[in-house]
């Protein structure tokens, strides 16, 4: 039996076994002539044939493409080549897409679906923990450019998201652990009890205990939905979800995506917590708990990288949150709450503090965590 979370915009997240979900079959049958699956080669090797067989047993014929895994696939070139493939296959508005994969696949396929024939429906089947708790929910689609991450994209909701945590059986260990940066972010910005729950289940999490994992995936989905229901277009409250991401996106861009998104977010969480602490918002005790949790989960927060201050500033100067030439950051007031002032969820930061933040970042990126 599927359990469902529905956001205020009416977009359901189903928790179910995807290879027996009747809802997927109903959705694919509904008026659609073509089903087109986008997956990547890692995920596809495990699940494409299984999904095709399940659809075929239900008299649904599907076509598919398997893209190279990794962040570089979120590109204009790949978007164009998938669109051309779909045109060549005769896919029109009577097509439904299925994105089967991690956040790279859901972001890219979601963007294609948003604009192909002026928009066709898509179902997301997230297969990485990060995509289950974050990337597949909330309707942001996008690709990267040389100028930065996710700079082109849309806010477009999928018809539905289907989460099956059994798919995590094949997820590499490091991808599993790195997803906890987004999970910790949800707890930090919204729910201190959730943070405590994670702190008190480190052993179970490291053992991949599915009972606790199920709770975590559902709570993260709920938190994201609660925030987005009030502000899908990121005009105000949704900005909270950018906590840790200003620094994360800068690191990803500068490293040309050699630094994994989850790892960049973990570093960004520590850096932006440091900033919150320096701005006398976050207490020393809470800052310490945040660093400790990330360390206890074995999320690596140092990288082999030589980053210059000038390069970091240049990338940060292109941040989408900049208003009137002022850098803005989502800051924590305490574990479970962001600082909200003057109707803003992202606060302007003085150049001197930005400078201090970058020094701190450079010093711990290449050394151990202070
Ligand atoms: N749209 C949003 O709101 C949003 C939110 C957060 C992150 N994102 C985006 O998500 C992306 C990161 O997502 P990700 O961490 O899932 O990356 P990913 O899609 O690159 O997946 C990580 C790796 O795990 C592999 N993988 C995934 N599921 C697997 C499975 N079940 N079995 C075996 N291998 C599997 C993939 O092939 C890949 O190599 C970034 O591009 C980020 O910008 C988007």
mmCIF file of C-alpha atoms in Angstrom, residues 47 126-132 163-173 176 179 208 210 213-214 217:
data_model
loop_
_atom_site.group_PDB
_atom_site.id
_atom_site.type_symbol
_atom_site.label_atom_id
_atom_site.label_comp_id
_atom_site.label_asym_id
_atom_site.label_seq_id
_atom_site.Cartn_x
_atom_site.Cartn_y
_atom_site.Cartn_z
ATOM 1 C CA UNK A 47 16.935 -0.925 -12.813
ATOM 2 C CA UNK A 126 14.650 9.181 -7.315
ATOM 3 C CA UNK A 127 17.262 6.490 -6.746
ATOM 4 C CA UNK A 128 19.857 8.296 -4.615
ATOM 5 C CA UNK A 129 19.176 9.285 -1.031
ATOM 6 C CA UNK A 130 19.918 12.897 -1.917
ATOM 7 C CA UNK A 131 17.324 12.897 -4.679
ATOM 8 C CA UNK A 132 14.739 11.188 -2.428
ATOM 9 C CA UNK A 163 10.168 6.888 -3.459
ATOM 10 C CA UNK A 164 11.276 3.303 -2.941
ATOM 11 C CA UNK A 165 14.051 3.112 -0.378
ATOM 12 C CA UNK A 166 14.946 -0.411 -1.471
ATOM 13 C CA UNK A 167 16.615 1.239 -4.469
ATOM 14 C CA UNK A 168 19.256 2.459 -2.020
ATOM 15 C CA UNK A 169 20.616 -1.115 -1.787
ATOM 16 C CA UNK A 170 22.824 -0.419 -4.792
ATOM 17 C CA UNK A 171 23.763 3.179 -3.954
ATOM 18 C CA UNK A 172 27.520 3.528 -3.287
ATOM 19 C CA UNK A 173 28.355 4.079 0.401
ATOM 20 C CA UNK A 176 24.637 7.502 0.862
ATOM 21 C CA UNK A 179 23.209 12.870 1.258
ATOM 22 C CA UNK A 208 21.780 1.809 6.908
ATOM 23 C CA UNK A 210 15.873 0.979 6.945
ATOM 24 C CA UNK A 213 16.026 5.708 7.217
ATOM 25 C CA UNK A 214 12.356 5.542 6.285
ATOM 26 C CA UNK A 217 13.316 10.302 4.260
#
